[in-house]
Structures are given as C-alpha cells and as structure tokens.
Amino acid sequence: MTTGAAVMSCRDVSVRYGASVALHDMSLDMHRGEMIGVLGANGAGKSTFVNALAGWSRGAAAVSGEISLLGRSIARVKPHVRFRSGVALVSEGKNVFGRVSVSDHFRLIRIPAPEDTRFRVTADEIFELFPRLAERRSHLGGQLSGGERQMLALACALLSCPRVLLLDEPSIGLAPMIVTELLQTVRRLVDRGLPVLLVEQNAEAALKVVDRVVLLETGRKVLEGGREVAGDSRIQDAYLGKRKE
Ligand SMILES: Nc1ncnc2c1ncn2[C@@H]1O[C@H](COP(=O)(O)OP(=O)(O)O)[C@@H](O)[C@H]1O
Ligand SMILES: [Mg+2]
C-alpha cells in the first residue's frame, strides 16, 4: 500500500556523458511502501538513472532536471549529503571493504537521530533478516561470497536509516534461489514502509515483488505501469525470452 505524498521525486532528469545523452527527461515519484522496478536491457540507462538520483557517477556526467526528497530539492546537493539525508544507493559493484569484518562494517555507519520519516533497523534485526551475515560476522568482506557481499552492502544501506533505497542489480551473479530470497527480504522492508527503487535486468524475478515498473530503452522511459505490464509484448520480447518467431 502506498501512502501520502511522494518521498522522492524526479522531473525531467537528463544525463549526458560528453556529447552522448544516456538518460532523457526521466520523471518518477516514489512513495512509502512502494517498490518500483526499473527494467531495461544492458546499456538502457538504468544505472545512470539511479546514480543520478544519488548524485553519483562513474564518469563526468552532466545531470539536469529536478530531484527532490520530501519536497525539498536535492538536485545540487553533494552525494554524501544526499546519503546523510536518507538516499541510500547500493550500486552495481556491491561495494564492501575487503579487509573489514562484517560486524566492523556495521560499526563504521553513523546512525542518524531517530525521525519518523526514516526507516530504522537495529543490527540485531539485520542479523535476523540475513542469518548468513550473523554466522559470518567475524569474516572479512573479501572472504564473503557474492551473495553475502550483496547482503552486507544492503545491510549497511539499511543501517544508515534511509528514506529511500536504490538497488542497482542486486541479483547479478547470484544463484536463482538466493535472488528470490533476497528480493523477498527487500519486499518485507518495503512492506514496513521503505520505498525501494529496484534496478533489474532479471525482469521475471523483479515482477514477482514490485508494485510498479518502468521500462527504459536507450535512455527513455517507454513504459510505466503495474505488474500487469508483465504481459506487454515489449517486456516479454526483450527479457522474458518468450518471443515467438
Ligand atoms: N561514465 C560513463 N561515461 C560515458 N558513457 C557512459 C558512462 N556510464 C555509462 N555510459 C553509457 O551510458 C549508457 C547507459 O549506461 P548504463 O546506465 O550503465 O546502462 P544500464 O545500467 O542500463 O546497463 C550506455 O550507453 C553506457 O555506455
Ligand atoms: Mg547498470
């Protein structure tokens, strides 16, 4: 169930890398308790979009358009300040520190003061959500499997008390069973109120948990709708492998 005004919004966000435009006029509203899937083929502009929301880029990206958090513009705010304001991005690289233990990762996070609009979990709850991390709390980041690193990156994002969570391809490189488990865990967080933007190439897995999807093609939103869009031929053709030729 979604409630109230948008937590995060963007209007006409475009991103250029030099002369090439990777994202055109993207607009989207994210609400409490809502999980939105961002689908699209490789190179469609999915990472460019979530990175722009977080104020981050792998290169010299020129971002235009409006981005707001709880009605306040953050479009010109630095990435670390956006993070402190509650915009948590788990980027494609699943960044964790190789020589820092699981429990020391948690100690590195400065937990902000409690506020109604922030999602709050304790380290104990994190270990309940991710029992694998509890078993491996003394292991170093570099000793974890891909799935465990993904869980740790997600756990750190959650401990920062986010207002929105942006997940860039959490399923990449993970076994199908782990993907299902991970996405179901994320869904439970959404049901506790946290808005989540989930970037996925794996449309089939995403469509099981999201409320709404947007489909990007070469940097443009070409489709937006509820789960019923799973039946749209553009999604089926491109990602579910059901093309009949
Ligand atoms: N740092 C960068 N510099 C130049 N071009 C980039 C950069 N990052 C991405 N691109 C280009 O922007 C387009 C969208 O990329 P990306 O957002 O990573 O797509 P996706 O995440 O959907 O696979 C691609 O054509 C890609 O080559
Ligand atoms: Mg990407």
PDB file of C-alpha atoms and ligand atoms in Angstrom:
ATOM      1  CA  MET A   1       0.000   0.000   0.000  1.00  0.00           C
ATOM      2  CA  THR A   2       1.345   3.424  -0.850  1.00  0.00           C
ATOM      3  CA  THR A   3       0.511   6.363   1.367  1.00  0.00           C
ATOM      4  CA  GLY A   4       0.860  10.144   1.304  1.00  0.00           C
ATOM      5  CA  ALA A   5       2.945  12.470  -0.791  1.00  0.00           C
ATOM      6  CA  ALA A   6       5.991  11.256  -2.696  1.00  0.00           C
ATOM      7  CA  VAL A   7       9.102  10.624  -0.598  1.00  0.00           C
ATOM      8  CA  MET A   8      11.385  11.141  -3.570  1.00  0.00           C
ATOM      9  CA  SER A   9      10.557  12.636  -6.950  1.00  0.00           C
ATOM     10  CA  CYS A  10      12.367  13.472 -10.106  1.00  0.00           C
ATOM     11  CA  ARG A  11      11.220  15.575 -13.026  1.00  0.00           C
ATOM     12  CA  ASP A  12      12.774  15.710 -16.466  1.00  0.00           C
ATOM     13  CA  VAL A  13      16.097  14.329 -15.334  1.00  0.00           C
ATOM     14  CA  SER A  14      18.561  14.006 -18.211  1.00  0.00           C
ATOM     15  CA  VAL A  15      22.140  12.786 -18.061  1.00  0.00           C
ATOM     16  CA  ARG A  16      24.846  13.419 -20.621  1.00  0.00           C
ATOM     17  CA  TYR A  17      28.290  11.869 -20.820  1.00  0.00           C
ATOM     18  CA  GLY A  18      30.100  14.352 -23.056  1.00  0.00           C
ATOM     19  CA  ALA A  19      28.089  14.627 -26.234  1.00  0.00           C
ATOM     20  CA  SER A  20      26.021  11.489 -25.692  1.00  0.00           C
ATOM     21  CA  VAL A  21      22.742  11.581 -23.786  1.00  0.00           C
ATOM     22  CA  ALA A  22      22.335   8.447 -21.633  1.00  0.00           C
ATOM     23  CA  LEU A  23      19.035   9.459 -19.996  1.00  0.00           C
ATOM     24  CA  HIS A  24      16.272  11.631 -21.437  1.00  0.00           C
ATOM     25  CA  ASP A  25      13.670  13.509 -19.396  1.00  0.00           C
ATOM     26  CA  MET A  26      13.059  10.902 -16.726  1.00  0.00           C
ATOM     27  CA  SER A  27      10.248  11.626 -14.262  1.00  0.00           C
ATOM     28  CA  LEU A  28       9.164   9.402 -11.380  1.00  0.00           C
ATOM     29  CA  ASP A  29       7.561   9.566  -7.917  1.00  0.00           C
ATOM     30  CA  MET A  30       8.399   7.112  -5.123  1.00  0.00           C
ATOM     31  CA  HIS A  31       6.012   6.644  -2.202  1.00  0.00           C
ATOM     32  CA  ARG A  32       6.173   4.984   1.185  1.00  0.00           C
ATOM     33  CA  GLY A  33       5.572   1.271   0.979  1.00  0.00           C
ATOM     34  CA  GLU A  34       6.190   1.191  -2.735  1.00  0.00           C
ATOM     35  CA  MET A  35       8.655  -0.876  -4.715  1.00  0.00           C
ATOM     36  CA  ILE A  36       9.319   0.254  -8.251  1.00  0.00           C
ATOM     37  CA  GLY A  37      11.212  -1.880 -10.730  1.00  0.00           C
ATOM     38  CA  VAL A  38      13.434  -0.215 -13.316  1.00  0.00           C
ATOM     39  CA  LEU A  39      13.780  -2.656 -16.179  1.00  0.00           C
ATOM     40  CA  GLY A  40      15.715  -2.457 -19.393  1.00  0.00           C
ATOM     41  CA  ALA A  41      18.412  -4.119 -21.431  1.00  0.00           C
ATOM     42  CA  ASN A  42      22.115  -3.671 -20.863  1.00  0.00           C
ATOM     43  CA  GLY A  43      23.053  -0.060 -21.636  1.00  0.00           C
ATOM     44  CA  ALA A  44      19.470   1.242 -21.394  1.00  0.00           C
ATOM     45  CA  GLY A  45      20.447   3.840 -18.770  1.00  0.00           C
ATOM     46  CA  LYS A  46      19.276   2.127 -15.560  1.00  0.00           C
ATOM     47  CA  SER A  47      22.482   2.690 -13.584  1.00  0.00           C
ATOM     48  CA  THR A  48      22.806   6.188 -14.992  1.00  0.00           C
ATOM     49  CA  PHE A  49      19.336   6.930 -13.626  1.00  0.00           C
ATOM     50  CA  VAL A  50      19.780   5.629 -10.055  1.00  0.00           C
ATOM     51  CA  ASN A  51      23.276   7.094  -9.850  1.00  0.00           C
ATOM     52  CA  ALA A  52      21.864  10.496 -10.871  1.00  0.00           C
ATOM     53  CA  LEU A  53      19.298  10.233  -8.051  1.00  0.00           C
ATOM     54  CA  ALA A  54      22.115   9.560  -5.592  1.00  0.00           C
ATOM     55  CA  GLY A  55      24.247  12.324  -7.122  1.00  0.00           C
ATOM     56  CA  TRP A  56      26.954   9.922  -8.132  1.00  0.00           C
ATOM     57  CA  SER A  57      28.544   8.911 -11.437  1.00  0.00           C
ATOM     58  CA  ARG A  58      31.336   6.695 -12.709  1.00  0.00           C
ATOM     59  CA  GLY A  59      32.435   9.420 -15.102  1.00  0.00           C
ATOM     60  CA  ALA A  60      31.870  13.090 -15.828  1.00  0.00           C
ATOM     61  CA  ALA A  61      28.096  13.050 -16.043  1.00  0.00           C
ATOM     62  CA  ALA A  62      26.151  16.285 -16.637  1.00  0.00           C
ATOM     63  CA  VAL A  63      22.806  15.942 -14.891  1.00  0.00           C
ATOM     64  CA  SER A  64      19.893  18.313 -15.463  1.00  0.00           C
ATOM     65  CA  GLY A  65      16.328  18.334 -14.144  1.00  0.00           C
ATOM     66  CA  GLU A  66      14.775  18.373 -10.701  1.00  0.00           C
ATOM     67  CA  ILE A  67      15.235  15.814  -7.917  1.00  0.00           C
ATOM     68  CA  SER A  68      13.534  16.228  -4.556  1.00  0.00           C
ATOM     69  CA  LEU A  69      13.403  14.417  -1.240  1.00  0.00           C
ATOM     70  CA  LEU A  70      10.365  15.079   0.977  1.00  0.00           C
ATOM     71  CA  GLY A  71       9.533  18.090  -1.199  1.00  0.00           C
ATOM     72  CA  ARG A  72      12.987  19.691  -0.935  1.00  0.00           C
ATOM     73  CA  SER A  73      15.277  19.961  -3.921  1.00  0.00           C
ATOM     74  CA  ILE A  74      18.455  17.903  -3.647  1.00  0.00           C
ATOM     75  CA  ALA A  75      19.464  18.246  -7.300  1.00  0.00           C
ATOM     76  CA  ARG A  76      22.507  20.324  -6.465  1.00  0.00           C
ATOM     77  CA  VAL A  77      23.396  18.552  -3.233  1.00  0.00           C
ATOM     78  CA  LYS A  78      26.627  16.515  -2.991  1.00  0.00           C
ATOM     79  CA  PRO A  79      26.339  12.705  -2.924  1.00  0.00           C
ATOM     80  CA  HIS A  80      27.492  12.261   0.686  1.00  0.00           C
ATOM     81  CA  VAL A  81      24.974  14.862   1.838  1.00  0.00           C
ATOM     82  CA  ARG A  82      22.195  13.109  -0.101  1.00  0.00           C
ATOM     83  CA  PHE A  83      23.243   9.887   1.613  1.00  0.00           C
ATOM     84  CA  ARG A  84      23.070  11.560   5.010  1.00  0.00           C
ATOM     85  CA  SER A  85      19.628  12.922   4.079  1.00  0.00           C
ATOM     86  CA  GLY A  86      18.461   9.366   3.512  1.00  0.00           C
ATOM     87  CA  VAL A  87      19.147   8.487  -0.124  1.00  0.00           C
ATOM     88  CA  ALA A  88      20.883   5.099   0.091  1.00  0.00           C
ATOM     89  CA  LEU A  89      22.305   3.566  -3.074  1.00  0.00           C
ATOM     90  CA  VAL A  90      23.604   0.022  -3.275  1.00  0.00           C
ATOM     91  CA  SER A  91      25.482   0.367  -6.527  1.00  0.00           C
ATOM     92  CA  GLU A  92      26.275  -2.272  -9.107  1.00  0.00           C
ATOM     93  CA  GLY A  93      29.689  -3.044  -7.641  1.00  0.00           C
ATOM     94  CA  LYS A  94      28.288  -4.270  -4.261  1.00  0.00           C
ATOM     95  CA  ASN A  95      30.957  -2.227  -2.538  1.00  0.00           C
ATOM     96  CA  VAL A  96      32.189  -3.645   0.725  1.00  0.00           C
ATOM     97  CA  PHE A  97      35.611  -3.338   2.341  1.00  0.00           C
ATOM     98  CA  GLY A  98      37.752  -6.406   1.722  1.00  0.00           C
ATOM     99  CA  ARG A  99      39.758  -6.159   4.957  1.00  0.00           C
ATOM    100  CA  VAL A 100      36.979  -5.110   7.311  1.00  0.00           C
ATOM    101  CA  SER A 101      34.878  -7.689   9.147  1.00  0.00           C
ATOM    102  CA  VAL A 102      31.098  -7.887   8.803  1.00  0.00           C
ATOM    103  CA  SER A 103      30.482  -6.528  12.295  1.00  0.00           C
ATOM    104  CA  ASP A 104      33.074  -3.750  11.845  1.00  0.00           C
ATOM    105  CA  HIS A 105      31.228  -2.661   8.676  1.00  0.00           C
ATOM    106  CA  PHE A 106      28.232  -2.057  10.914  1.00  0.00           C
ATOM    107  CA  ARG A 107      30.327  -0.083  13.417  1.00  0.00           C
ATOM    108  CA  LEU A 108      31.510   2.238  10.617  1.00  0.00           C
ATOM    109  CA  ILE A 109      27.999   3.519   9.996  1.00  0.00           C
ATOM    110  CA  ARG A 110      26.986   6.672  11.767  1.00  0.00           C
ATOM    111  CA  ILE A 111      23.401   6.144  12.783  1.00  0.00           C
ATOM    112  CA  PRO A 112      21.344   9.342  12.494  1.00  0.00           C
ATOM    113  CA  ALA A 113      18.950  10.588  15.171  1.00  0.00           C
ATOM    114  CA  PRO A 114      15.544   8.911  15.120  1.00  0.00           C
ATOM    115  CA  GLU A 115      12.957  10.589  12.909  1.00  0.00           C
ATOM    116  CA  ASP A 116       9.558   9.414  11.740  1.00  0.00           C
ATOM    117  CA  THR A 117      10.430   9.681   8.088  1.00  0.00           C
ATOM    118  CA  ARG A 118      13.457   7.429   8.426  1.00  0.00           C
ATOM    119  CA  PHE A 119      13.476   3.671   8.165  1.00  0.00           C
ATOM    120  CA  ARG A 120      15.056   2.164  11.238  1.00  0.00           C
ATOM    121  CA  VAL A 121      16.547  -1.273  11.827  1.00  0.00           C
ATOM    122  CA  THR A 122      18.892  -2.454  14.522  1.00  0.00           C
ATOM    123  CA  ALA A 123      21.946  -4.654  13.947  1.00  0.00           C
ATOM    124  CA  ASP A 124      20.023  -7.491  15.673  1.00  0.00           C
ATOM    125  CA  GLU A 125      17.189  -7.137  13.167  1.00  0.00           C
ATOM    126  CA  ILE A 126      19.731  -7.141  10.343  1.00  0.00           C
ATOM    127  CA  PHE A 127      21.067 -10.474  11.605  1.00  0.00           C
ATOM    128  CA  GLU A 128      17.506 -11.803  11.697  1.00  0.00           C
ATOM    129  CA  LEU A 129      16.911 -10.644   8.122  1.00  0.00           C
ATOM    130  CA  PHE A 130      20.234 -12.081   6.966  1.00  0.00           C
ATOM    131  CA  PRO A 131      21.150 -15.092   9.115  1.00  0.00           C
ATOM    132  CA  ARG A 132      24.140 -15.771   6.829  1.00  0.00           C
ATOM    133  CA  LEU A 133      25.686 -12.488   7.958  1.00  0.00           C
ATOM    134  CA  ALA A 134      25.178 -13.438  11.586  1.00  0.00           C
ATOM    135  CA  GLU A 135      27.104 -16.664  11.010  1.00  0.00           C
ATOM    136  CA  ARG A 136      29.863 -14.724   9.291  1.00  0.00           C
ATOM    137  CA  ARG A 137      30.035 -11.651  11.474  1.00  0.00           C
ATOM    138  CA  SER A 138      33.769 -12.043  12.109  1.00  0.00           C
ATOM    139  CA  HIS A 139      34.630 -12.751   8.449  1.00  0.00           C
ATOM    140  CA  LEU A 140      36.263 -10.063   6.327  1.00  0.00           C
ATOM    141  CA  GLY A 141      34.401  -8.500   3.389  1.00  0.00           C
ATOM    142  CA  GLY A 142      36.860 -10.106   0.986  1.00  0.00           C
ATOM    143  CA  GLN A 143      36.096 -13.586   2.357  1.00  0.00           C
ATOM    144  CA  LEU A 144      32.378 -13.396   1.583  1.00  0.00           C
ATOM    145  CA  SER A 145      30.597 -14.936  -1.406  1.00  0.00           C
ATOM    146  CA  GLY A 146      28.918 -12.664  -3.967  1.00  0.00           C
ATOM    147  CA  GLY A 147      25.539 -13.161  -2.335  1.00  0.00           C
ATOM    148  CA  GLU A 148      26.904 -12.448   1.134  1.00  0.00           C
ATOM    149  CA  ARG A 149      28.642  -9.288  -0.101  1.00  0.00           C
ATOM    150  CA  GLN A 150      25.369  -8.158  -1.616  1.00  0.00           C
ATOM    151  CA  MET A 151      23.630  -8.788   1.717  1.00  0.00           C
ATOM    152  CA  LEU A 152      26.334  -6.857   3.578  1.00  0.00           C
ATOM    153  CA  ALA A 153      26.101  -3.867   1.212  1.00  0.00           C
ATOM    154  CA  LEU A 154      22.324  -3.922   1.650  1.00  0.00           C
ATOM    155  CA  ALA A 155      22.627  -4.263   5.431  1.00  0.00           C
ATOM    156  CA  CYS A 156      24.935  -1.217   5.597  1.00  0.00           C
ATOM    157  CA  ALA A 157      22.481   0.796   3.487  1.00  0.00           C
ATOM    158  CA  LEU A 158      19.646  -0.181   5.849  1.00  0.00           C
ATOM    159  CA  LEU A 159      21.602   0.706   8.989  1.00  0.00           C
ATOM    160  CA  SER A 160      22.063   4.246   7.634  1.00  0.00           C
ATOM    161  CA  CYS A 161      18.297   4.750   8.259  1.00  0.00           C
ATOM    162  CA  PRO A 162      17.390   5.523   4.652  1.00  0.00           C
ATOM    163  CA  ARG A 163      14.326   7.378   3.459  1.00  0.00           C
ATOM    164  CA  VAL A 164      14.635   5.683   0.069  1.00  0.00           C
ATOM    165  CA  LEU A 165      16.689   2.715  -1.031  1.00  0.00           C
ATOM    166  CA  LEU A 166      18.077   2.467  -4.558  1.00  0.00           C
ATOM    167  CA  LEU A 167      19.251  -1.022  -5.519  1.00  0.00           C
ATOM    168  CA  ASP A 168      21.240  -1.494  -8.702  1.00  0.00           C
ATOM    169  CA  GLU A 169      21.023  -5.095  -9.927  1.00  0.00           C
ATOM    170  CA  PRO A 170      21.236  -6.894  -6.598  1.00  0.00           C
ATOM    171  CA  SER A 171      20.655 -10.215  -8.347  1.00  0.00           C
ATOM    172  CA  ILE A 172      23.647 -10.106 -10.660  1.00  0.00           C
ATOM    173  CA  GLY A 173      25.856 -13.156 -10.305  1.00  0.00           C
ATOM    174  CA  LEU A 174      23.644 -14.798  -7.671  1.00  0.00           C
ATOM    175  CA  ALA A 175      22.039 -18.235  -7.801  1.00  0.00           C
ATOM    176  CA  PRO A 176      18.299 -18.103  -8.589  1.00  0.00           C
ATOM    177  CA  MET A 177      17.298 -19.312  -5.118  1.00  0.00           C
ATOM    178  CA  ILE A 178      19.347 -16.599  -3.437  1.00  0.00           C
ATOM    179  CA  VAL A 179      17.866 -13.976  -5.769  1.00  0.00           C
ATOM    180  CA  THR A 180      14.330 -14.980  -4.758  1.00  0.00           C
ATOM    181  CA  GLU A 181      15.250 -14.913  -1.073  1.00  0.00           C
ATOM    182  CA  LEU A 182      16.980 -11.538  -1.332  1.00  0.00           C
ATOM    183  CA  LEU A 183      14.118  -9.914  -3.237  1.00  0.00           C
ATOM    184  CA  GLN A 184      11.588 -11.302  -0.748  1.00  0.00           C
ATOM    185  CA  THR A 185      13.622  -9.811   2.100  1.00  0.00           C
ATOM    186  CA  VAL A 186      13.606  -6.461   0.314  1.00  0.00           C
ATOM    187  CA  ARG A 187       9.851  -6.763  -0.185  1.00  0.00           C
ATOM    188  CA  ARG A 188       9.387  -7.183   3.578  1.00  0.00           C
ATOM    189  CA  LEU A 189      11.293  -3.920   4.141  1.00  0.00           C
ATOM    190  CA  VAL A 190       9.049  -2.191   1.613  1.00  0.00           C
ATOM    191  CA  ASP A 191       6.005  -3.522   3.460  1.00  0.00           C
ATOM    192  CA  ARG A 192       7.397  -1.863   6.615  1.00  0.00           C
ATOM    193  CA  GLY A 193       7.294   1.433   4.693  1.00  0.00           C
ATOM    194  CA  LEU A 194      10.667   1.817   2.980  1.00  0.00           C
ATOM    195  CA  PRO A 195      10.358   2.995  -0.647  1.00  0.00           C
ATOM    196  CA  VAL A 196      12.638   0.950  -2.918  1.00  0.00           C
ATOM    197  CA  LEU A 197      13.733   1.512  -6.497  1.00  0.00           C
ATOM    198  CA  LEU A 198      14.953  -1.812  -7.823  1.00  0.00           C
ATOM    199  CA  VAL A 199      17.034  -1.879 -10.999  1.00  0.00           C
ATOM    200  CA  GLU A 200      16.891  -5.304 -12.570  1.00  0.00           C
ATOM    201  CA  GLN A 201      17.753  -6.964 -15.834  1.00  0.00           C
ATOM    202  CA  ASN A 202      16.065 -10.051 -14.453  1.00  0.00           C
ATOM    203  CA  ALA A 203      12.512  -8.884 -15.226  1.00  0.00           C
ATOM    204  CA  GLU A 204      10.957 -12.183 -14.255  1.00  0.00           C
ATOM    205  CA  ALA A 205      12.356 -12.023 -10.712  1.00  0.00           C
ATOM    206  CA  ALA A 206      11.576  -8.309 -10.344  1.00  0.00           C
ATOM    207  CA  LEU A 207       7.977  -8.630 -11.495  1.00  0.00           C
ATOM    208  CA  LYS A 208       7.246 -11.042  -8.632  1.00  0.00           C
ATOM    209  CA  VAL A 209       7.960  -8.415  -5.966  1.00  0.00           C
ATOM    210  CA  VAL A 210       7.473  -4.903  -7.374  1.00  0.00           C
ATOM    211  CA  ASP A 211       4.285  -2.813  -7.333  1.00  0.00           C
ATOM    212  CA  ARG A 212       5.106  -0.851 -10.427  1.00  0.00           C
ATOM    213  CA  VAL A 213       7.651  -0.942 -13.214  1.00  0.00           C
ATOM    214  CA  VAL A 214       9.240   1.489 -15.614  1.00  0.00           C
ATOM    215  CA  LEU A 215      10.895   0.187 -18.736  1.00  0.00           C
ATOM    216  CA  LEU A 216      13.873   2.068 -20.181  1.00  0.00           C
ATOM    217  CA  GLU A 217      15.016   1.785 -23.762  1.00  0.00           C
ATOM    218  CA  THR A 218      18.096   3.730 -24.880  1.00  0.00           C
ATOM    219  CA  GLY A 219      17.698   6.209 -22.044  1.00  0.00           C
ATOM    220  CA  ARG A 220      13.958   6.814 -22.401  1.00  0.00           C
ATOM    221  CA  LYS A 221      11.022   5.643 -20.336  1.00  0.00           C
ATOM    222  CA  VAL A 222       8.928   3.715 -22.843  1.00  0.00           C
ATOM    223  CA  LEU A 223       6.505   2.050 -20.462  1.00  0.00           C
ATOM    224  CA  GLU A 224       5.245   2.564 -16.909  1.00  0.00           C
ATOM    225  CA  GLY A 225       2.580   0.596 -15.107  1.00  0.00           C
ATOM    226  CA  GLY A 226       1.590  -2.008 -12.544  1.00  0.00           C
ATOM    227  CA  ARG A 227       2.545  -5.661 -12.638  1.00  0.00           C
ATOM    228  CA  GLU A 228       0.047  -6.211 -15.443  1.00  0.00           C
ATOM    229  CA  VAL A 229       2.663  -4.790 -17.813  1.00  0.00           C
ATOM    230  CA  ALA A 230       4.398  -8.157 -17.482  1.00  0.00           C
ATOM    231  CA  GLY A 231       2.071  -9.108 -20.292  1.00  0.00           C
ATOM    232  CA  ASP A 232       3.272  -6.254 -22.504  1.00  0.00           C
ATOM    233  CA  SER A 233       5.000  -7.595 -25.555  1.00  0.00           C
ATOM    234  CA  ARG A 234       7.912  -5.144 -25.158  1.00  0.00           C
ATOM    235  CA  ILE A 235       8.803  -6.633 -21.783  1.00  0.00           C
ATOM    236  CA  GLN A 236       8.141 -10.185 -22.871  1.00  0.00           C
ATOM    237  CA  ASP A 237      10.065  -9.808 -26.090  1.00  0.00           C
ATOM    238  CA  ALA A 238      13.100  -8.273 -24.583  1.00  0.00           C
ATOM    239  CA  TYR A 239      13.508 -10.002 -21.257  1.00  0.00           C
ATOM    240  CA  LEU A 240      11.336 -12.988 -20.606  1.00  0.00           C
ATOM    241  CA  GLY A 241      12.541 -14.904 -23.605  1.00  0.00           C
ATOM    242  CA  LYS A 242       9.006 -15.551 -24.829  1.00  0.00           C
ATOM    243  CA  ARG A 243       9.500 -14.082 -28.267  1.00  0.00           C
ATOM    244  CA  LYS A 244       7.712 -16.160 -30.880  1.00  0.00           C
ATOM    245  CA  GLU A 245       9.493 -16.063 -34.183  1.00  0.00           C
TER     246      GLU A 245
HETATM  247  N1  LIG B   1      30.888   7.011 -17.143  1.00  0.00           N
HETATM  248  C1  LIG B   1      30.396   6.919 -18.377  1.00  0.00           C
HETATM  249  N2  LIG B   1      30.966   7.608 -19.405  1.00  0.00           N
HETATM  250  C2  LIG B   1      30.473   7.517 -20.665  1.00  0.00           C
HETATM  251  N3  LIG B   1      29.375   6.797 -21.005  1.00  0.00           N
HETATM  252  C3  LIG B   1      28.783   6.090 -20.030  1.00  0.00           C
HETATM  253  C4  LIG B   1      29.260   6.105 -18.675  1.00  0.00           C
HETATM  254  N4  LIG B   1      28.456   5.312 -17.927  1.00  0.00           N
HETATM  255  C5  LIG B   1      27.529   4.830 -18.778  1.00  0.00           C
HETATM  256  N5  LIG B   1      27.715   5.288 -20.038  1.00  0.00           N
HETATM  257  C6  LIG B   1      26.875   4.977 -21.215  1.00  0.00           C
HETATM  258  O1  LIG B   1      25.550   5.345 -20.922  1.00  0.00           O
HETATM  259  C7  LIG B   1      24.630   4.379 -21.398  1.00  0.00           C
HETATM  260  C8  LIG B   1      23.801   3.813 -20.228  1.00  0.00           C
HETATM  261  O2  LIG B   1      24.650   3.067 -19.377  1.00  0.00           O
HETATM  262  P1  LIG B   1      24.149   2.463 -18.003  1.00  0.00           P
HETATM  263  O3  LIG B   1      23.377   3.495 -17.290  1.00  0.00           O
HETATM  264  O4  LIG B   1      25.301   1.881 -17.308  1.00  0.00           O
HETATM  265  O5  LIG B   1      23.139   1.319 -18.512  1.00  0.00           O
HETATM  266  P2  LIG B   1      22.490   0.084 -17.736  1.00  0.00           P
HETATM  267  O6  LIG B   1      22.728   0.274 -16.281  1.00  0.00           O
HETATM  268  O7  LIG B   1      21.037   0.123 -18.109  1.00  0.00           O
HETATM  269  O8  LIG B   1      23.152  -1.139 -18.274  1.00  0.00           O
HETATM  270  C9  LIG B   1      25.451   3.321 -22.104  1.00  0.00           C
HETATM  271  O9  LIG B   1      25.457   3.621 -23.463  1.00  0.00           O
HETATM  272  C10 LIG B   1      26.829   3.491 -21.492  1.00  0.00           C
HETATM  273  O10 LIG B   1      27.831   3.097 -22.373  1.00  0.00           O
HETATM  274 MG    MG B   2      23.698  -0.931 -14.922  1.00  0.00          MG
END
